[in-house]
């Protein structure tokens, strides 16, 4: 199903490019036959999708951009520990958790804004990407002069998140062009970039913060980001021709009336409320149970490294299993990790086991979005992959932003009294329960399987007709 739907999208993309070219005043000077021949020649010269040097080099470039953009917010636990323990931010630490969640939240939450703008005005995708890179660089440079937590929230948090959204999201569109049959695997590899970066960066940032301090480390990373991302933007190209200047494409948002879309969205939103809490508080909890600064940083690296395996695994599974099955695997694995492994973790070894398990099952949750898109496209044929993923990212962004202040409130609660086992006997026990509960609710999309079981014959026939139509287009 993934293959036939995606091929249809590629066919529609080529048609939209051809229609845009035919409407150009310059091309009206030529005959219709020459114009048609030119378009056919252009399509025949496209590099192959799903295979070949060009496709895999493109994916490698996207992987690096993903890691550079998302590596900083996903290793924020190291920064939080440093800000809490060092002046001037330790004097008034309220709101420190909101810095990281603001960055991550805006990267997610602004996805539909960026995606819709890029979809509507495709000619300006490169300009938007370059503007986003400039904003990221400036945000980090300004952040290095901060003396208050609120200044960090505005710079390292908000400005970085806005810039990152416009650098990152164009490549969601391009990836949809380059990979059709292996779309789930490709998106899994793309999102694995965050895990690799999140494995390396906590160690690097911890060393930088302890050796050179906050200001020098952040300034150095601003330079690294600019120097590394700029050539990648220039080298990572779309597969389909860029529309003529001034082209405005229609927006297809009819999937907002699709019940399937909202079932997946609700589960996605609930999962996002608790997903970020372990990565935020893992270093702090590790120090609480007596682990050294180096060992607590290593725990974050283990979690992020495991998420590499998780995203690739879950992405590949969406190409071979029904999405509801993959959602249940992720939800149950994440919940068990939070309830049992984190809840009982009072030693270094146990905490590492939790980080490993949670990284695999929860870290790969975003890779299920491509499978959700396939289900939405069953009944909303015009739904664009990038737009649907952008909407789901925005919903997770709400959870990311809310999880910062929400976690601070939860830590102030002690819903039980008396001795308890493991983390449940500490103030962090409530975080274990909340994270595990929201992870379970992330499997809510499994309801879609029940809806398919109850679908009448007419629905099944309609889905079969869609599949046959797409196969005809492919042939």
Tab-separated table of C-alpha atoms in Angstrom:
chain	number	residue	atom	x	y	z
A	1	UNK	CA	0.000	0.000	0.000
A	2	UNK	CA	2.876	2.334	0.792
A	3	UNK	CA	4.383	1.796	-2.630
A	4	UNK	CA	1.249	2.403	-4.711
A	5	UNK	CA	0.156	5.518	-2.843
A	6	UNK	CA	3.607	7.061	-2.945
A	7	UNK	CA	4.006	6.388	-6.661
A	8	UNK	CA	0.750	8.219	-7.237
A	9	UNK	CA	2.077	11.184	-5.271
A	10	UNK	CA	5.202	11.232	-7.434
A	11	UNK	CA	3.034	11.139	-10.545
A	12	UNK	CA	0.939	14.027	-9.216
A	13	UNK	CA	4.117	15.917	-8.387
A	14	UNK	CA	5.357	15.570	-11.923
A	15	UNK	CA	2.017	16.697	-13.291
A	16	UNK	CA	2.033	19.791	-11.075
A	17	UNK	CA	5.523	20.612	-12.310
A	18	UNK	CA	4.354	20.227	-15.906
A	19	UNK	CA	1.296	22.402	-15.328
A	20	UNK	CA	3.433	25.091	-13.725
A	21	UNK	CA	5.798	25.043	-16.708
A	22	UNK	CA	2.962	25.264	-19.216
A	23	UNK	CA	1.559	28.320	-17.451
A	24	UNK	CA	4.903	30.178	-17.649
A	25	UNK	CA	4.837	33.176	-20.056
A	26	UNK	CA	8.255	32.242	-21.421
A	27	UNK	CA	7.170	28.758	-22.434
A	28	UNK	CA	4.029	30.055	-24.169
A	29	UNK	CA	6.326	31.285	-26.952
A	30	UNK	CA	6.956	27.685	-27.995
A	31	UNK	CA	4.534	25.302	-29.573
A	32	UNK	CA	2.458	22.901	-27.513
A	33	UNK	CA	4.192	19.924	-29.036
A	34	UNK	CA	7.667	21.207	-28.187
A	35	UNK	CA	6.513	21.985	-24.659
A	36	UNK	CA	5.119	18.484	-24.217
A	37	UNK	CA	8.269	16.894	-25.590
A	38	UNK	CA	10.396	18.997	-23.271
A	39	UNK	CA	8.392	17.910	-20.231
A	40	UNK	CA	8.637	14.231	-21.176
A	41	UNK	CA	12.376	14.595	-21.625
A	42	UNK	CA	12.675	16.272	-18.212
A	43	UNK	CA	10.809	13.450	-16.485
A	44	UNK	CA	12.884	10.775	-18.225
A	45	UNK	CA	16.097	12.404	-16.968
A	46	UNK	CA	15.055	12.254	-13.307
A	47	UNK	CA	17.420	10.190	-11.134
A	48	UNK	CA	15.902	6.905	-9.897
A	49	UNK	CA	14.034	6.833	-6.586
A	50	UNK	CA	14.806	4.372	-3.763
A	51	UNK	CA	18.150	3.359	-5.245
A	52	UNK	CA	21.279	4.703	-6.820
A	53	UNK	CA	24.137	6.898	-5.665
A	54	UNK	CA	22.145	10.163	-5.835
A	55	UNK	CA	19.322	8.915	-3.594
A	56	UNK	CA	21.615	7.564	-0.878
A	57	UNK	CA	23.896	10.604	-0.944
A	58	UNK	CA	20.821	12.794	-0.523
A	59	UNK	CA	19.713	10.712	2.470
A	60	UNK	CA	23.212	10.947	3.967
A	61	UNK	CA	23.085	14.755	3.682
A	62	UNK	CA	19.653	14.853	5.331
A	63	UNK	CA	20.944	12.580	8.102
A	64	UNK	CA	23.755	15.046	8.877
A	65	UNK	CA	21.442	18.080	8.814
A	66	UNK	CA	19.010	16.273	11.120
A	67	UNK	CA	21.784	15.493	13.569
A	68	UNK	CA	23.165	19.028	13.607
A	69	UNK	CA	19.767	20.721	14.070
A	70	UNK	CA	18.288	18.349	16.650
A	71	UNK	CA	21.466	17.306	18.463
A	72	UNK	CA	21.580	20.393	20.696
A	73	UNK	CA	17.995	20.239	22.040
A	74	UNK	CA	18.178	16.457	22.477
A	75	UNK	CA	21.301	16.779	24.617
A	76	UNK	CA	19.840	19.620	26.665
A	77	UNK	CA	19.926	17.533	29.844
A	78	UNK	CA	23.644	18.313	30.070
A	79	UNK	CA	22.968	22.048	29.783
A	80	UNK	CA	20.206	21.860	32.382
A	81	UNK	CA	22.556	20.222	34.866
A	82	UNK	CA	25.217	22.877	34.191
A	83	UNK	CA	22.803	25.820	34.448
A	84	UNK	CA	21.380	24.476	37.699
A	85	UNK	CA	24.796	24.129	39.316
A	86	UNK	CA	26.658	27.206	37.988
A	87	UNK	CA	26.195	30.944	38.272
A	88	UNK	CA	24.641	33.188	37.175
A	89	UNK	CA	21.707	30.898	36.349
A	90	UNK	CA	21.830	28.807	39.544
A	91	UNK	CA	20.863	31.901	41.585
A	92	UNK	CA	17.360	31.816	40.090
A	93	UNK	CA	16.923	28.385	38.454
A	94	UNK	CA	13.165	28.614	37.908
A	95	UNK	CA	12.347	27.968	34.270
A	96	UNK	CA	15.625	26.252	33.310
A	97	UNK	CA	13.719	23.156	32.147
A	98	UNK	CA	11.695	25.367	29.799
A	99	UNK	CA	14.768	26.268	27.735
A	100	UNK	CA	15.159	22.808	26.230
A	101	UNK	CA	11.438	22.114	25.900
A	102	UNK	CA	10.911	25.481	24.171
A	103	UNK	CA	13.540	24.614	21.580
A	104	UNK	CA	12.183	21.141	20.947
A	105	UNK	CA	8.584	22.301	21.110
A	106	UNK	CA	9.028	25.046	18.535
A	107	UNK	CA	10.978	22.758	16.207
A	108	UNK	CA	7.954	20.479	16.274
A	109	UNK	CA	5.214	23.075	16.669
A	110	UNK	CA	6.342	25.281	13.778
A	111	UNK	CA	6.567	22.343	11.384
A	112	UNK	CA	3.089	22.897	9.850
A	113	UNK	CA	3.747	26.636	9.484
A	114	UNK	CA	7.017	25.969	7.689
A	115	UNK	CA	5.573	23.074	5.687
A	116	UNK	CA	2.512	25.014	4.503
A	117	UNK	CA	4.663	27.998	3.522
A	118	UNK	CA	7.079	25.733	1.648
A	119	UNK	CA	4.183	23.915	-0.029
A	120	UNK	CA	2.452	27.130	-1.030
A	121	UNK	CA	5.551	28.928	-2.325
A	122	UNK	CA	7.968	26.169	-3.404
A	123	UNK	CA	10.238	28.580	-5.270
A	124	UNK	CA	11.392	30.135	-1.996
A	125	UNK	CA	12.405	26.944	-0.204
A	126	UNK	CA	16.126	27.645	-0.522
A	127	UNK	CA	15.687	31.230	0.695
A	128	UNK	CA	13.713	30.078	3.737
A	129	UNK	CA	16.366	27.478	4.547
A	130	UNK	CA	19.198	30.031	4.407
A	131	UNK	CA	17.234	32.482	6.559
A	132	UNK	CA	16.683	29.721	9.125
A	133	UNK	CA	20.408	28.942	9.257
A	134	UNK	CA	21.218	32.618	9.846
A	135	UNK	CA	18.679	32.753	12.688
A	136	UNK	CA	20.149	29.640	14.358
A	137	UNK	CA	23.646	31.110	14.273
A	138	UNK	CA	22.530	34.485	15.647
A	139	UNK	CA	20.418	32.867	18.379
A	140	UNK	CA	23.377	30.939	19.783
A	141	UNK	CA	25.706	33.931	19.614
A	142	UNK	CA	23.209	36.104	21.504
A	143	UNK	CA	22.547	33.295	24.002
A	144	UNK	CA	26.243	33.232	24.906
A	145	UNK	CA	25.871	36.735	26.404
A	146	UNK	CA	22.846	35.823	28.561
A	147	UNK	CA	22.838	36.413	32.298
A	148	UNK	CA	19.274	35.332	33.124
A	149	UNK	CA	17.211	32.215	32.463
A	150	UNK	CA	14.537	34.178	30.598
A	151	UNK	CA	17.167	35.378	28.114
A	152	UNK	CA	18.188	31.778	27.435
A	153	UNK	CA	14.550	30.793	26.913
A	154	UNK	CA	14.207	33.513	24.272
A	155	UNK	CA	17.499	32.778	22.465
A	156	UNK	CA	18.711	29.202	22.929
A	157	UNK	CA	15.058	28.205	23.251
A	158	UNK	CA	12.748	30.239	21.002
A	159	UNK	CA	14.983	31.757	18.297
A	160	UNK	CA	16.873	28.517	17.783
A	161	UNK	CA	13.590	26.614	17.459
A	162	UNK	CA	12.204	29.015	14.842
A	163	UNK	CA	15.384	28.948	12.766
A	164	UNK	CA	15.725	25.187	12.987
A	165	UNK	CA	12.162	24.653	11.739
A	166	UNK	CA	12.878	26.508	8.495
A	167	UNK	CA	16.214	24.776	7.935
A	168	UNK	CA	14.911	21.288	8.565
A	169	UNK	CA	11.432	21.025	7.031
A	170	UNK	CA	12.255	21.495	3.310
A	171	UNK	CA	14.079	18.182	3.410
A	172	UNK	CA	10.863	16.415	4.441
A	173	UNK	CA	9.454	17.385	1.021
A	174	UNK	CA	12.592	16.336	-0.799
A	175	UNK	CA	12.783	12.979	0.973
A	176	UNK	CA	9.229	12.230	-0.154
A	177	UNK	CA	10.451	12.684	-3.735
A	178	UNK	CA	13.578	10.550	-3.407
A	179	UNK	CA	12.090	7.532	-1.582
A	180	UNK	CA	8.817	5.806	-2.479
A	181	UNK	CA	8.960	2.053	-1.839
A	182	UNK	CA	11.359	2.468	1.103
A	183	UNK	CA	9.833	5.606	2.535
A	184	UNK	CA	9.490	4.281	6.089
A	185	UNK	CA	13.104	3.083	6.163
A	186	UNK	CA	14.316	6.394	4.708
A	187	UNK	CA	12.500	8.488	7.298
A	188	UNK	CA	13.774	6.147	10.016
A	189	UNK	CA	17.371	6.695	8.870
A	190	UNK	CA	16.741	10.457	8.655
A	191	UNK	CA	15.449	10.645	12.228
A	192	UNK	CA	18.274	8.398	13.411
A	193	UNK	CA	20.526	11.412	12.826
A	194	UNK	CA	19.163	12.877	16.041
A	195	UNK	CA	20.116	9.745	17.952
A	196	UNK	CA	23.680	9.693	16.631
A	197	UNK	CA	24.147	13.385	17.376
A	198	UNK	CA	22.472	12.955	20.746
A	199	UNK	CA	24.939	10.170	21.544
A	200	UNK	CA	28.031	12.239	20.764
A	201	UNK	CA	26.953	15.754	21.713
A	202	UNK	CA	26.254	15.230	25.431
A	203	UNK	CA	29.838	14.048	25.902
A	204	UNK	CA	31.270	16.884	23.797
A	205	UNK	CA	29.084	19.553	25.407
A	206	UNK	CA	29.781	18.286	28.920
A	207	UNK	CA	33.516	18.473	28.222
A	208	UNK	CA	33.165	21.939	26.684
A	209	UNK	CA	31.041	23.322	29.511
A	210	UNK	CA	33.336	22.006	32.229
A	211	UNK	CA	36.551	23.001	30.426
A	212	UNK	CA	35.739	26.325	28.755
A	213	UNK	CA	32.455	27.375	30.334
A	214	UNK	CA	29.070	28.133	28.893
A	215	UNK	CA	29.880	31.222	26.812
A	216	UNK	CA	32.830	29.866	24.839
A	217	UNK	CA	31.122	26.496	24.240
A	218	UNK	CA	27.928	28.005	22.832
A	219	UNK	CA	29.837	30.445	20.593
A	220	UNK	CA	32.008	27.656	19.252
A	221	UNK	CA	28.945	25.549	18.472
A	222	UNK	CA	27.331	28.461	16.601
A	223	UNK	CA	30.358	28.569	14.277
A	224	UNK	CA	30.347	24.796	13.837
A	225	UNK	CA	26.642	24.816	12.921
A	226	UNK	CA	27.055	27.499	10.270
A	227	UNK	CA	30.198	26.042	8.694
A	228	UNK	CA	28.807	22.482	8.612
A	229	UNK	CA	25.200	23.125	7.512
A	230	UNK	CA	25.845	25.723	4.788
A	231	UNK	CA	27.546	23.341	2.309
A	232	UNK	CA	25.018	20.594	3.106
A	233	UNK	CA	22.140	22.909	2.159
A	234	UNK	CA	23.834	23.720	-1.136
A	235	UNK	CA	24.612	20.075	-1.967
A	236	UNK	CA	21.361	18.391	-0.865
A	237	UNK	CA	19.032	18.966	-3.814
A	238	UNK	CA	15.413	17.977	-4.550
A	239	UNK	CA	14.769	15.187	-7.051
A	240	UNK	CA	11.963	16.937	-8.957
A	241	UNK	CA	12.473	20.233	-10.814
A	242	UNK	CA	11.895	23.415	-8.794
A	243	UNK	CA	8.705	25.194	-10.001
A	244	UNK	CA	9.059	28.415	-11.953
A	245	UNK	CA	9.385	31.622	-9.959
A	246	UNK	CA	6.038	32.957	-8.836
A	247	UNK	CA	4.388	29.521	-8.806
A	248	UNK	CA	1.744	29.173	-6.088
A	249	UNK	CA	0.571	25.616	-5.397
A	250	UNK	CA	-2.865	24.826	-3.933
A	251	UNK	CA	-3.071	23.533	-0.371
A	252	UNK	CA	-4.953	20.269	0.194
A	253	UNK	CA	-6.209	20.169	3.776
A	254	UNK	CA	-9.281	17.978	3.385
A	255	UNK	CA	-7.618	15.349	5.606
A	256	UNK	CA	-8.593	17.554	8.575
A	257	UNK	CA	-12.064	16.008	8.197
A	258	UNK	CA	-10.568	12.524	8.251
A	259	UNK	CA	-11.370	10.564	11.436
A	260	UNK	CA	-8.307	8.373	10.931
A	261	UNK	CA	-6.042	11.425	11.055
A	262	UNK	CA	-7.480	12.586	14.382
A	263	UNK	CA	-7.225	9.132	15.967
A	264	UNK	CA	-3.502	9.120	15.259
A	265	UNK	CA	-3.169	12.745	16.335
A	266	UNK	CA	-4.726	12.211	19.755
A	267	UNK	CA	-2.417	9.286	20.530
A	268	UNK	CA	0.533	11.284	19.217
A	269	UNK	CA	-0.326	14.263	21.439
A	270	UNK	CA	-0.691	12.178	24.594
A	271	UNK	CA	2.576	10.333	23.947
A	272	UNK	CA	4.376	13.648	23.461
A	273	UNK	CA	3.412	14.912	26.933
A	274	UNK	CA	5.653	12.382	28.656
A	275	UNK	CA	8.147	11.456	25.951
A	276	UNK	CA	10.710	14.174	26.721
A	277	UNK	CA	10.814	13.835	30.507
A	278	UNK	CA	13.412	11.036	30.713
A	279	UNK	CA	15.845	12.862	28.411
A	280	UNK	CA	15.431	16.065	30.457
A	281	UNK	CA	15.822	14.526	33.918
A	282	UNK	CA	18.097	11.557	33.263
A	283	UNK	CA	21.330	13.414	34.210
A	284	UNK	CA	19.680	14.956	37.278
A	285	UNK	CA	18.260	11.625	38.426
A	286	UNK	CA	21.602	9.914	37.814
A	287	UNK	CA	23.322	12.456	40.087
A	288	UNK	CA	20.542	11.951	42.649
A	289	UNK	CA	21.330	8.220	42.958
A	290	UNK	CA	25.055	8.919	43.316
A	291	UNK	CA	26.399	8.609	39.775
A	292	UNK	CA	29.287	10.797	38.655
A	293	UNK	CA	28.895	13.622	36.166
A	294	UNK	CA	30.560	11.519	33.476
A	295	UNK	CA	28.301	8.521	34.116
A	296	UNK	CA	25.149	10.665	34.111
A	297	UNK	CA	26.154	12.160	30.756
A	298	UNK	CA	26.783	8.661	29.436
A	299	UNK	CA	23.213	7.709	30.363
A	300	UNK	CA	21.891	10.398	27.970
A	301	UNK	CA	24.234	9.116	25.267
A	302	UNK	CA	22.964	5.553	25.751
A	303	UNK	CA	19.352	6.734	25.403
A	304	UNK	CA	20.084	8.685	22.229
A	305	UNK	CA	22.200	5.902	20.748
A	306	UNK	CA	19.387	3.415	21.358
A	307	UNK	CA	16.959	5.763	19.612
A	308	UNK	CA	19.037	5.324	16.428
A	309	UNK	CA	18.179	1.627	16.486
A	310	UNK	CA	14.581	2.478	17.390
A	311	UNK	CA	13.925	4.921	14.548
A	312	UNK	CA	15.432	2.672	11.881
A	313	UNK	CA	13.643	-0.384	13.287
A	314	UNK	CA	10.230	1.292	13.591
A	315	UNK	CA	10.611	2.958	10.190
A	316	UNK	CA	11.409	-0.355	8.540
A	317	UNK	CA	8.527	-2.078	10.345
A	318	UNK	CA	6.046	0.465	8.924
A	319	UNK	CA	7.067	-0.699	5.436
A	320	UNK	CA	6.201	-4.319	6.291
A	321	UNK	CA	3.562	-4.334	9.077
A	322	UNK	CA	0.282	-2.515	9.586
A	323	UNK	CA	0.805	0.774	11.400
A	324	UNK	CA	-1.421	-0.236	14.322
A	325	UNK	CA	0.884	-3.186	15.057
A	326	UNK	CA	3.948	-0.947	15.040
A	327	UNK	CA	2.239	1.572	17.341
A	328	UNK	CA	1.434	-1.168	19.853
A	329	UNK	CA	5.034	-2.424	19.827
A	330	UNK	CA	6.308	1.091	20.537
A	331	UNK	CA	3.688	1.866	23.192
A	332	UNK	CA	4.040	-1.366	25.179
A	333	UNK	CA	7.837	-1.372	25.057
A	334	UNK	CA	8.053	2.267	26.179
A	335	UNK	CA	5.543	1.800	28.998
A	336	UNK	CA	7.312	-1.251	30.414
A	337	UNK	CA	10.630	0.612	30.280
A	338	UNK	CA	9.219	3.570	32.216
A	339	UNK	CA	7.079	1.677	34.749
A	340	UNK	CA	9.544	-1.110	35.549
A	341	UNK	CA	13.079	-0.248	34.466
A	342	UNK	CA	13.116	3.424	35.433
A	343	UNK	CA	10.838	2.833	38.393
A	344	UNK	CA	13.269	0.299	39.872
A	345	UNK	CA	16.509	1.936	38.726
A	346	UNK	CA	18.657	2.731	41.752
A	347	UNK	CA	21.978	1.574	40.294
A	348	UNK	CA	24.067	2.654	37.326
A	349	UNK	CA	23.550	-0.617	35.442
A	350	UNK	CA	19.759	-0.513	35.850
A	351	UNK	CA	19.563	3.084	34.685
A	352	UNK	CA	21.569	2.216	31.577
A	353	UNK	CA	19.209	-0.674	30.849
A	354	UNK	CA	16.266	1.735	31.102
A	355	UNK	CA	17.962	4.246	28.786
A	356	UNK	CA	18.604	1.489	26.253
A	357	UNK	CA	15.049	0.092	26.284
A	358	UNK	CA	13.314	3.477	26.320
A	359	UNK	CA	15.518	4.735	23.503
A	360	UNK	CA	14.629	1.788	21.271
A	361	UNK	CA	10.859	1.756	21.824
A	362	UNK	CA	10.025	5.410	22.552
A	363	UNK	CA	12.808	6.928	20.459
A	364	UNK	CA	11.387	5.297	17.345
A	365	UNK	CA	7.822	6.564	17.828
A	366	UNK	CA	8.183	9.436	15.341
A	367	UNK	CA	9.184	6.938	12.642
A	368	UNK	CA	5.624	5.542	12.798
A	369	UNK	CA	4.296	8.769	11.282
A	370	UNK	CA	4.961	7.554	7.728
A	371	UNK	CA	2.675	4.587	8.378
A	372	UNK	CA	0.038	6.958	9.754
A	373	UNK	CA	0.277	8.971	6.524
A	374	UNK	CA	-0.463	5.844	4.474
A	375	UNK	CA	-3.633	5.197	6.485
A	376	UNK	CA	-4.756	8.826	6.124
A	377	UNK	CA	-4.160	8.678	2.359
A	378	UNK	CA	-6.490	5.690	2.061
A	379	UNK	CA	-9.454	8.054	2.245
A	380	UNK	CA	-7.799	11.456	1.667
A	381	UNK	CA	-5.993	10.961	-1.614
A	382	UNK	CA	-4.655	14.525	-1.873
A	383	UNK	CA	-3.020	14.499	1.564
A	384	UNK	CA	0.647	15.466	1.169
A	385	UNK	CA	3.152	13.416	3.154
A	386	UNK	CA	5.080	16.496	4.303
A	387	UNK	CA	1.966	18.364	5.407
A	388	UNK	CA	0.542	15.439	7.418
A	389	UNK	CA	3.903	14.791	9.089
A	390	UNK	CA	4.195	18.510	9.823
A	391	UNK	CA	0.829	18.471	11.586
A	392	UNK	CA	1.802	15.454	13.661
A	393	UNK	CA	5.112	17.085	14.556
A	394	UNK	CA	3.239	20.189	15.714
A	395	UNK	CA	1.073	18.106	18.024
A	396	UNK	CA	4.166	16.531	19.550
A	397	UNK	CA	5.579	20.043	19.885
A	398	UNK	CA	2.699	21.003	22.155
A	399	UNK	CA	3.707	18.131	24.421
A	400	UNK	CA	7.350	19.178	24.303
A	401	UNK	CA	6.586	22.740	25.369
A	402	UNK	CA	4.141	21.632	28.064
A	403	UNK	CA	6.430	18.941	29.469
A	404	UNK	CA	8.896	21.490	30.910
A	405	UNK	CA	6.573	23.351	33.295
A	406	UNK	CA	4.442	20.231	33.751
A	407	UNK	CA	7.423	18.193	34.948
A	408	UNK	CA	8.371	20.910	37.455
A	409	UNK	CA	4.849	20.786	38.876
A	410	UNK	CA	4.882	16.979	39.028
A	411	UNK	CA	8.156	16.959	40.934
A	412	UNK	CA	6.489	19.010	43.634
A	413	UNK	CA	3.844	16.323	44.181
A	414	UNK	CA	4.123	13.298	46.462
A	415	UNK	CA	0.885	11.370	45.761
A	416	UNK	CA	1.817	8.574	48.183
A	417	UNK	CA	3.328	8.347	51.648
A	418	UNK	CA	5.553	5.768	53.267
A	419	UNK	CA	8.496	3.731	51.921
A	420	UNK	CA	8.414	2.749	48.238
A	421	UNK	CA	10.667	0.679	45.993
A	422	UNK	CA	13.274	2.271	43.715
A	423	UNK	CA	12.533	5.587	42.062
A	424	UNK	CA	8.961	5.403	43.384
A	425	UNK	CA	10.353	6.223	46.805
A	426	UNK	CA	11.764	9.508	45.500
A	427	UNK	CA	10.270	12.654	44.024
A	428	UNK	CA	11.007	11.206	40.564
A	429	UNK	CA	8.512	8.374	41.007
A	430	UNK	CA	5.658	10.488	39.674
A	431	UNK	CA	7.659	11.094	36.475
A	432	UNK	CA	8.009	7.337	35.981
A	433	UNK	CA	4.258	6.881	36.292
A	434	UNK	CA	3.412	9.815	34.041
A	435	UNK	CA	5.894	8.822	31.326
A	436	UNK	CA	4.700	5.217	31.307
A	437	UNK	CA	1.024	6.224	31.194
A	438	UNK	CA	1.455	8.619	28.285
A	439	UNK	CA	3.547	6.013	26.452
A	440	UNK	CA	0.646	3.549	26.703
A	441	UNK	CA	-1.775	6.166	25.405
A	442	UNK	CA	0.534	6.663	22.430
A	443	UNK	CA	-0.787	3.338	21.146
A	444	UNK	CA	-4.291	4.791	20.841
A	445	UNK	CA	-3.965	4.650	17.064
A	446	UNK	CA	-4.538	0.895	17.297
A	447	UNK	CA	-8.246	1.781	17.347
A	448	UNK	CA	-7.862	2.224	13.594
A	449	UNK	CA	-7.414	-1.543	13.229
A	450	UNK	CA	-10.818	-2.082	14.872
A	451	UNK	CA	-12.361	0.461	12.507
A	452	UNK	CA	-10.922	-1.444	9.535
A	453	UNK	CA	-12.329	-4.714	10.862
A	454	UNK	CA	-15.762	-3.090	11.029
A	455	UNK	CA	-15.492	-1.486	7.576
A	456	UNK	CA	-18.242	-2.584	5.213
A	457	UNK	CA	-17.675	-4.166	1.815
A	458	UNK	CA	-18.132	-0.839	0.013
A	459	UNK	CA	-15.228	0.688	1.944
A	460	UNK	CA	-12.991	-2.287	1.140
A	461	UNK	CA	-13.941	-2.105	-2.540
A	462	UNK	CA	-13.152	1.632	-2.584
A	463	UNK	CA	-9.707	1.043	-1.086
A	464	UNK	CA	-9.068	-1.699	-3.664
A	465	UNK	CA	-10.072	0.661	-6.467
A	466	UNK	CA	-7.605	3.272	-5.194
A	467	UNK	CA	-4.851	0.668	-5.124
A	468	UNK	CA	-5.595	-0.516	-8.688
A	469	UNK	CA	-5.623	3.074	-9.951
A	470	UNK	CA	-2.215	3.747	-8.447
A	471	UNK	CA	-0.826	0.528	-9.916
A	472	UNK	CA	-2.062	1.605	-13.358
A	473	UNK	CA	-0.282	4.946	-12.945
A	474	UNK	CA	2.918	3.184	-11.905
A	475	UNK	CA	2.789	0.878	-14.948
